[in-house]
Short mmCIF file of C-alpha atoms in Angstrom, two decimals:
data_model
loop_
_atom_site.label_atom_id
_atom_site.label_comp_id
_atom_site.label_asym_id
_atom_site.label_seq_id
_atom_site.Cartn_x
_atom_site.Cartn_y
_atom_site.Cartn_z
CA MET A 777 21.27 15.44 28.67
CA SER A 778 22.51 14.02 25.93
CA CYS A 779 26.27 13.86 25.43
CA CYS A 780 26.90 14.07 21.29
CA ASP A 781 30.45 12.24 20.81
CA CYS A 782 31.47 13.92 17.06
CA ALA A 783 33.83 11.95 14.56
CA SER A 784 35.64 15.23 13.22
CA LYS A 785 38.85 16.23 14.80
CA HIS A 786 37.42 19.41 14.03
CA CYS A 787 35.20 19.32 17.25
CA ASN A 788 36.84 20.53 19.83
CA ALA A 789 38.79 23.25 18.04
CA GLU A 790 38.93 26.37 20.17
CA ALA A 791 39.24 28.86 17.38
CA PRO A 792 36.51 31.84 17.56
CA LYS A 793 33.88 30.68 15.80
CA PRO A 794 31.60 33.50 13.32
CA LYS A 795 28.32 34.39 15.11
CA ILE A 796 25.82 31.52 12.76
CA LEU A 797 22.86 33.68 11.58
CA ALA A 798 21.23 31.60 10.00
CA VAL A 799 21.54 27.52 8.71
CA ILE A 800 21.25 26.34 5.00
CA PHE A 801 20.44 22.28 4.17
CA ASP A 802 20.99 20.12 2.18
CA LEU A 803 18.42 17.54 0.83
CA ASP A 804 19.08 13.69 -0.41
CA GLY A 805 20.64 12.35 1.99
CA THR A 806 20.95 15.25 4.57
CA LEU A 807 16.83 15.69 5.35
CA ILE A 808 15.81 12.77 2.96
CA ASP A 809 16.18 9.11 2.34
CA THR A 810 15.99 9.43 -1.28
CA GLU A 811 18.33 6.14 -1.73
CA ARG A 812 16.24 3.71 -0.01
CA ALA A 813 13.16 5.06 -1.09
CA THR A 814 14.06 4.65 -5.48
CA ARG A 815 16.14 1.30 -4.32
CA GLY A 816 15.57 -1.14 -7.32
CA VAL A 817 14.74 1.90 -9.92
CA PHE A 818 18.48 2.17 -11.74
CA GLN A 819 18.97 -1.28 -11.62
CA GLU A 820 15.10 -1.92 -13.15
CA PHE A 821 16.12 0.59 -16.33
CA LEU A 822 19.29 -0.74 -16.89
CA ALA A 823 17.55 -3.98 -17.50
CA ARG A 824 15.80 -2.95 -20.13
CA TYR A 825 18.90 -1.92 -22.09
CA GLY A 826 20.52 -5.34 -21.11
CA LYS A 827 22.66 -4.22 -18.39
CA VAL A 828 23.71 -5.18 -14.89
CA LEU A 829 24.01 -2.84 -11.91
CA ASP A 830 27.84 -2.79 -11.12
CA LYS A 831 27.73 -2.75 -7.13
CA GLU A 832 31.17 -1.93 -7.03
CA ARG A 833 31.03 1.27 -9.13
CA GLU A 834 27.70 2.43 -7.57
CA GLU A 835 29.21 1.83 -4.40
CA LYS A 836 32.33 4.12 -5.04
CA LYS A 837 30.32 6.94 -7.22
CA SER A 838 30.31 10.51 -5.54
CA LEU A 839 27.11 11.95 -4.16
CA GLY A 840 25.76 15.39 -4.86
CA MET A 841 27.03 15.50 -8.38
CA THR A 842 24.37 17.43 -10.54
CA LEU A 843 21.43 15.75 -12.50
CA LYS A 844 23.23 16.46 -15.96
CA ASP A 845 26.69 15.07 -14.29
CA SER A 846 25.67 12.50 -13.01
CA ALA A 847 23.01 11.50 -16.11
CA THR A 848 26.90 11.30 -18.03
CA SER A 849 28.59 9.59 -15.70
CA VAL A 850 26.03 6.76 -16.02
CA VAL A 851 25.98 7.39 -19.88
CA LYS A 852 29.37 6.63 -19.86
CA GLY A 853 30.19 3.96 -17.52
CA TYR A 854 27.32 1.08 -18.73
CA ASP A 855 27.49 2.55 -22.24
CA LEU A 856 24.05 3.16 -22.81
CA PRO A 857 22.70 3.86 -26.41
CA LEU A 858 21.90 7.30 -24.51
CA THR A 859 22.33 11.06 -24.66
CA PRO A 860 22.69 12.15 -21.36
CA ASP A 861 19.38 14.09 -22.32
CA GLN A 862 17.80 10.91 -23.31
CA PHE A 863 18.82 9.44 -19.86
CA ILE A 864 17.08 11.80 -17.99
CA GLN A 865 14.04 11.87 -20.20
CA GLU A 866 13.02 8.30 -19.61
CA ILE A 867 14.53 7.31 -15.85
CA ILE A 868 13.06 10.37 -14.24
CA PRO A 869 9.51 9.81 -14.00
CA MET A 870 10.21 6.06 -12.55
CA TYR A 871 12.21 8.20 -9.92
CA GLN A 872 8.84 10.91 -9.67
CA GLU A 873 7.15 7.66 -8.66
CA LYS A 874 8.79 6.63 -5.78
CA TRP A 875 9.57 10.19 -4.67
CA LEU A 876 6.35 10.32 -2.95
CA TYR A 877 8.07 7.65 -0.02
CA THR A 878 10.55 9.01 0.64
CA LYS A 879 11.22 8.99 4.80
CA ALA A 880 12.44 12.42 6.33
CA LEU A 881 16.38 10.88 8.75
CA PRO A 882 16.47 11.26 12.13
CA GLY A 883 16.70 14.65 13.39
CA ALA A 884 15.52 16.25 10.44
CA ASN A 885 11.71 17.02 11.01
CA ARG A 886 13.25 17.81 14.95
CA LEU A 887 15.58 20.35 13.17
CA ILE A 888 13.25 21.99 10.42
CA LYS A 889 11.01 22.59 13.62
CA HIS A 890 13.06 23.61 15.99
CA PHE A 891 14.87 26.57 13.50
CA HIS A 892 11.99 27.91 12.59
CA ASP A 893 10.22 28.56 15.78
CA ARG A 894 12.88 29.76 17.18
CA GLY A 895 13.00 32.04 14.79
CA VAL A 896 16.45 31.28 12.62
CA PRO A 897 16.22 31.54 8.81
CA ILE A 898 16.97 28.42 6.69
CA ALA A 899 17.40 27.91 3.54
CA LEU A 900 17.22 24.08 1.01
CA ALA A 901 19.61 24.58 -1.41
CA SER A 902 20.51 21.07 -3.64
CA ASN A 903 22.04 20.05 -6.66
CA SER A 904 18.52 18.41 -8.37
CA LEU A 905 16.22 20.57 -10.55
CA ARG A 906 13.98 22.78 -8.81
CA GLU A 907 10.67 21.15 -9.95
CA TYR A 908 12.45 18.22 -8.54
CA ILE A 909 12.71 19.61 -4.76
CA ASP A 910 9.33 20.48 -5.03
CA ALA A 911 8.27 16.98 -5.68
CA LYS A 912 10.42 15.42 -2.96
CA ILE A 913 9.30 17.68 -0.13
CA SER A 914 5.66 17.98 -1.17
CA HIS A 915 4.31 15.40 1.61
CA HIS A 916 6.53 16.08 4.30
CA ARG A 917 4.22 18.25 6.26
CA GLY A 918 5.30 22.03 6.73
CA TRP A 919 8.78 22.04 5.23
CA LYS A 920 7.98 24.26 2.14
CA GLU A 921 5.88 26.56 4.75
CA ARG A 922 8.99 26.79 7.04
CA PHE A 923 12.02 27.32 4.92
CA SER A 924 12.84 31.00 3.90
CA VAL A 925 14.80 30.40 0.71
CA ILE A 926 14.27 26.79 -1.25
CA LEU A 927 16.89 26.41 -4.54
CA GLY A 928 17.57 23.61 -6.93
CA SER A 929 20.99 23.97 -9.36
CA ASP A 930 19.21 24.73 -12.38
CA GLN A 931 18.55 28.44 -10.10
CA VAL A 932 21.93 29.29 -10.18
CA LYS A 933 24.94 29.52 -12.73
CA ALA A 934 26.38 26.22 -11.07
CA GLY A 935 25.55 23.31 -8.69
CA LYS A 936 27.83 21.80 -6.16
CA PRO A 937 31.34 21.99 -6.33
CA SER A 938 30.86 25.71 -6.96
CA PRO A 939 29.49 27.79 -3.82
CA ASP A 940 26.69 29.44 -6.29
CA LEU A 941 23.83 27.57 -4.47
CA PHE A 942 25.31 29.02 -1.27
CA GLU A 943 25.71 32.11 -1.78
CA GLU A 944 22.53 32.91 -3.79
CA ALA A 945 21.05 31.18 -0.78
CA ALA A 946 22.75 33.84 1.83
CA LYS A 947 21.90 36.66 -0.65
CA GLN A 948 18.30 35.35 -0.71
CA MET A 949 18.43 35.73 3.12
CA GLY A 950 19.88 38.42 3.32
CA VAL A 951 22.88 37.20 5.73
CA ASP A 952 26.31 37.29 4.80
CA ALA A 953 28.22 33.67 4.09
CA VAL A 954 30.44 33.92 7.02
CA HIS A 955 27.22 34.12 9.34
CA CYS A 956 26.10 31.07 7.57
CA LEU A 957 25.81 27.17 8.49
CA VAL A 958 26.05 24.57 6.33
CA ILE A 959 24.60 20.63 7.13
CA GLU A 960 25.59 18.44 3.92
CA ASP A 961 26.20 14.94 3.38
CA SER A 962 28.90 14.83 0.76
CA VAL A 963 31.98 15.58 0.01
CA VAL A 964 30.96 17.92 -3.18
CA GLY A 965 28.55 19.74 -0.88
CA VAL A 966 30.67 20.49 1.73
CA LYS A 967 33.51 21.55 -0.91
CA ALA A 968 30.83 24.13 -1.93
CA ALA A 969 30.09 25.55 1.43
CA ASN A 970 34.38 25.71 2.06
CA ALA A 971 34.35 27.67 -1.31
CA ALA A 972 31.45 30.22 -0.30
CA ARG A 973 33.48 30.21 3.42
CA MET A 974 30.82 29.17 5.35
CA GLU A 975 30.48 26.67 8.25
CA VAL A 976 29.90 23.20 7.34
CA VAL A 977 28.47 20.35 9.64
CA ALA A 978 28.77 16.89 7.49
CA VAL A 979 26.41 14.17 8.37
CA PRO A 980 27.62 12.04 5.88
CA PRO A 981 26.96 8.11 4.97
CA ARG A 982 30.58 5.34 4.97
CA GLY A 983 31.12 6.37 0.88
CA GLU A 984 32.34 9.69 2.07
CA ALA A 985 34.58 9.35 4.35
CA THR A 986 36.40 12.54 2.65
CA CYS A 987 33.89 14.66 4.39
CA SER A 988 35.84 14.32 7.91
CA SER A 989 39.00 16.68 6.68
CA LEU A 990 37.20 19.06 4.98
CA ALA A 991 33.92 19.82 7.28
CA ASN A 992 34.10 21.81 10.81
CA THR A 993 32.27 19.19 12.22
CA VAL A 994 31.48 15.75 11.35
CA LEU A 995 28.28 13.81 12.70
CA HIS A 996 26.82 10.24 12.49
CA SER A 997 23.55 11.41 12.60
CA LEU A 998 21.25 15.06 12.68
CA LEU A 999 20.06 13.81 16.31
CA GLU A 1000 23.82 14.26 17.39
CA PHE A 1001 23.60 17.83 16.79
CA GLN A 1002 23.87 20.54 19.12
CA PRO A 1003 22.94 24.19 18.34
CA GLU A 1004 24.06 25.78 21.26
CA HIS A 1005 27.77 24.40 20.01
CA TRP A 1006 26.87 27.23 16.75
CA GLY A 1007 25.32 29.52 19.37
CA LEU A 1008 21.99 29.02 18.02
CA PRO A 1009 18.86 28.37 20.60
CA PRO A 1010 19.74 25.17 22.18
CA PHE A 1011 16.86 22.36 22.19
CA GLU A 1012 14.45 21.84 24.92
CA ASP A 1013 12.77 18.39 24.21
CA TRP A 1014 14.94 16.06 26.40
CA VAL A 1015 12.73 14.42 28.77
CA ASP A 1016 15.17 13.53 31.65
CA ASN A 1017 17.93 12.02 29.75
CA ALA A 1018 15.55 10.37 26.32
CA LEU A 1019 14.75 11.91 23.62
CA PRO A 1020 11.53 11.10 21.55
CA ILE A 1021 11.98 10.52 18.19
CA GLU A 1022 9.89 9.28 15.29
CA PRO A 1023 9.55 6.46 15.71
CA ILE A 1024 11.93 3.30 13.50
CA TYR A 1025 10.71 0.14 12.55
CA PHE A 1026 12.83 -2.77 11.52
CA SER A 1027 13.28 -6.53 11.67
CA GLY A 1028 16.01 -9.13 11.76
CA LEU A 1029 17.16 -12.35 13.23
CA ASN A 1030 18.72 -11.88 16.79
CA VAL A 1031 21.61 -13.94 17.41
CA ASN A 1032 23.31 -14.00 20.40
CA GLY A 1033 22.48 -10.35 21.02
CA PHE A 1034 23.28 -9.55 17.79
CA VAL A 1035 20.33 -8.03 15.24
CA SER A 1036 21.02 -9.29 11.55
CA GLU A 1037 18.76 -7.51 9.01
CA VAL A 1038 18.07 -10.32 6.13
CA THR A 1039 17.79 -8.27 2.13
CA GLU A 1040 16.75 -9.78 -0.73
CA ASP A 1041 20.00 -7.16 -1.23
CA GLY A 1042 22.62 -7.83 1.05
CA ARG A 1043 21.44 -3.89 2.24
CA SER A 1044 20.29 -3.08 5.47
CA THR A 1045 17.13 -1.23 5.36
CA LEU A 1046 18.54 1.14 8.02
CA PRO A 1047 20.46 4.80 6.73
CA ASP A 1048 23.50 5.25 7.88
CA GLN A 1049 22.40 7.82 9.84
CA VAL A 1050 20.25 5.49 12.16
CA TRP A 1051 22.97 5.37 14.92
CA GLY A 1052 23.34 5.60 18.59
CA VAL A 1053 21.80 3.95 21.67
CA PHE A 1054 18.29 4.05 21.20
CA PHE A 1055 15.26 2.00 23.29
CA GLY A 1056 11.68 0.79 22.10
CA TRP A 1057 10.04 -2.83 22.14
CA ALA A 1058 10.75 -6.07 20.45
CA VAL A 1059 8.64 -8.93 19.19
CA ALA A 1060 10.29 -12.10 19.49
CA ASP A 1061 8.86 -14.68 16.94
CA MET A 1062 5.31 -12.55 17.01
CA GLU A 1063 4.52 -13.64 19.93
CA LYS A 1064 5.96 -11.88 23.35
CA THR A 1065 6.62 -7.93 23.51
CA TYR A 1066 9.64 -7.33 25.33
CA ARG A 1067 11.15 -3.31 26.62
CA VAL A 1068 14.69 -3.40 24.89
CA VAL A 1069 17.62 -0.93 24.55
CA VAL A 1070 19.26 -1.24 21.04
CA GLY A 1071 22.50 0.26 20.02
CA ILE A 1072 23.65 0.66 15.97
CA GLY A 1073 26.68 1.58 15.08
CA LEU A 1074 29.03 -0.13 12.47
CA ASP A 1075 31.34 -3.30 12.65
CA TYR A 1076 34.75 -2.17 11.75
CA SER A 1077 36.27 -5.72 11.92
CA SER A 1078 36.14 -5.89 8.34
CA CYS A 1079 37.42 -4.34 5.06
CA SER A 1080 33.54 -3.33 4.57
CA PRO A 1081 32.49 -1.91 7.87
CA ASN A 1082 28.39 -3.38 7.96
CA LYS A 1083 25.87 -2.17 10.09
CA ASN A 1084 25.86 -3.51 13.82
CA ILE A 1085 23.03 -3.69 15.62
CA GLN A 1086 22.95 -5.51 19.28
CA ILE A 1087 19.85 -5.73 21.47
CA TYR A 1088 19.78 -6.15 25.40
CA THR A 1089 16.34 -6.42 26.96
CA VAL A 1090 15.29 -3.52 29.71
CA ASP A 1091 13.90 -6.15 32.31
CA GLY A 1092 15.86 -9.52 32.54
CA ASN A 1093 18.42 -11.03 30.20
CA ASN A 1094 18.97 -11.96 26.60
CA CYS A 1095 18.71 -15.37 27.04
CA CYS A 1096 14.85 -15.19 26.65
CA ILE A 1097 15.05 -13.56 22.83
CA SER A 1098 18.31 -15.01 21.36
CA ASN A 1099 18.15 -16.98 18.30
CA GLN A 1100 14.84 -16.03 17.26
CA GLN A 1101 13.16 -13.97 14.64
CA MET A 1102 12.73 -9.72 16.14
CA LYS A 1103 10.67 -7.01 14.91
CA LEU A 1104 11.32 -3.76 16.57
CA LEU A 1105 9.91 -0.26 17.73
CA LEU A 1106 12.58 2.17 18.60
CA VAL A 1107 10.55 5.53 20.00
CA GLY A 1108 13.67 6.82 21.94
CA TYR A 1109 17.56 8.27 21.54
CA ILE A 1110 19.53 8.12 24.07
CA ARG A 1111 23.26 9.37 23.40
CA GLY A 1112 25.33 9.15 19.77
CA SER A 1113 28.95 7.35 20.84
CA ASN A 1114 31.73 6.81 18.64
CA LYS A 1115 32.25 4.09 16.27
CA GLU A 1116 32.14 1.08 18.37
CA ILE A 1117 28.63 2.00 19.19
CA THR A 1118 27.24 -1.15 20.38
CA SER A 1119 30.18 -2.16 22.48
CA LEU A 1120 28.51 -0.91 25.95
CA ASP A 1121 30.51 -1.21 29.01
CA ALA A 1122 28.41 -2.99 31.83
CA GLU A 1123 27.82 0.76 33.98
CA THR A 1124 27.05 2.43 30.53
CA LEU A 1125 24.53 -0.73 29.30
CA LYS A 1126 22.60 -0.71 33.34
CA GLU A 1127 22.62 3.34 32.64
CA CYS A 1128 21.00 3.19 29.48
CA LYS A 1129 18.84 0.42 30.48
CA SER A 1130 17.91 2.24 33.24
CA ILE A 1131 16.75 5.42 31.40
CA ALA A 1132 14.74 3.56 29.07
CA SER A 1133 12.79 1.41 31.96
CA ALA A 1134 11.82 5.19 33.59
CA SER A 1135 11.05 6.31 30.15
CA LEU A 1136 8.67 3.84 28.44
CA ASP A 1137 6.16 4.22 30.99
CA LEU A 1138 5.83 7.94 30.20
CA PRO A 1139 2.99 8.66 27.71
CA ILE A 1140 5.40 10.36 25.23
CA PHE A 1141 6.76 7.24 24.93
CA SER A 1142 4.29 4.51 25.79
CA HIS A 1143 1.45 5.63 23.83
CA HIS A 1144 3.84 4.41 20.37
CA GLY A 1145 3.24 0.99 22.47
CA CYS A 1146 -0.90 0.87 20.98
CA VAL A 1147 0.62 0.82 17.81
CA PRO A 1148 0.11 -2.12 15.67
CA LEU A 1149 3.49 -3.04 14.55
CA TYR A 1150 3.58 -5.53 12.37
CA PRO A 1151 0.95 -5.45 9.51
CA GLU A 1152 0.99 -8.07 7.59
CA PRO A 1153 1.52 -7.38 4.51
CA PHE A 1154 3.83 -4.51 5.06
CA SER A 1155 5.04 -2.65 2.44
CA VAL A 1156 6.40 1.06 2.71
CA GLU A 1157 3.21 1.96 0.54
CA ASP A 1158 1.36 0.80 3.30
CA MET A 1159 2.64 3.31 6.11
CA ILE A 1160 3.13 6.51 3.76
CA GLY A 1161 -0.32 8.17 5.66
CA CYS A 1162 1.12 6.63 9.03
CA ASP A 1163 1.98 9.45 11.72
CA GLU A 1164 2.93 6.96 14.30
CA ILE A 1165 5.97 4.49 12.57
CA GLN A 1166 8.63 5.94 10.43
CA GLN A 1167 10.07 3.05 8.10
CA TYR A 1168 13.42 2.49 6.93
#
């Protein structure tokens, strides 16, 4: 079984935990990658009014705000000739077109199905309006049916960081607040859970570091979540020491074992929650396919940490794939780790290669090798109906 090295100092706290009887999820950034699906919409909108996206401002903005608060901040920050309500009315249709393409973050489908199948009540509580929540989850198979409760900020007196959403979710599930576990990605969400007297697990992007001091547990990815840590039914889906995952597809230039993504805006196509040691296949310059182990984390050597992706061939050495354009398909997860995720020592790397080698021969993993990895041209829209490939 894989180990989860949690980033929070609270993980090993010895204080007795209340018995968890229900789980409440946030939506955007916790279960789905809304940000990447809608990337470019805000910039396009600003251009209509002769404004330019302030990247520094956007990187520092708070996550998880209500729609009205966010609109007020944007109108003021960019000096737009609109009221917050007018801004919402104009930009929401642009976002709605993209919500169809939002992808589940790693481990999201697994968690939702696991809790539902084990009879653990689950709720969805988001600062989005209820109609927007329904639109965002409409194409995620089984989600609406599996949640016992779905709540938007327009269904309570106040959105997060007020505890109203979480308290109402607990009330509708018939569970006392102290017996609820919240899974969040933002500081405002964690504060709301604290105010509701609920236990909280944070899975924050790199810009929400404050979560580390406020949450009971902080994880890099939902794949690290261990239900038994909270007295909930454990997963039973590991195959020996490997976890089958929804395939992750991405590409980049391999330079001396490090994969550098090439994107127009310089930002990674992979969300921060794609983190850990994975395995799958890689194609070098569209010619030969290699079985690979891939470590994904952050490079903390600079003031602004960047995505750090290191690739290792399972068979042979890395010389054969160095300095080549790579396209990768990851189908299995081995472990999470600390922030130096890609710095695998020789013994750990040998173990990971052994796990990958054995796993990729098993049908549950090997059937993905039959999928055409690299349709040309490729777009998120092309893959929306495909169950085989998860594009980030």
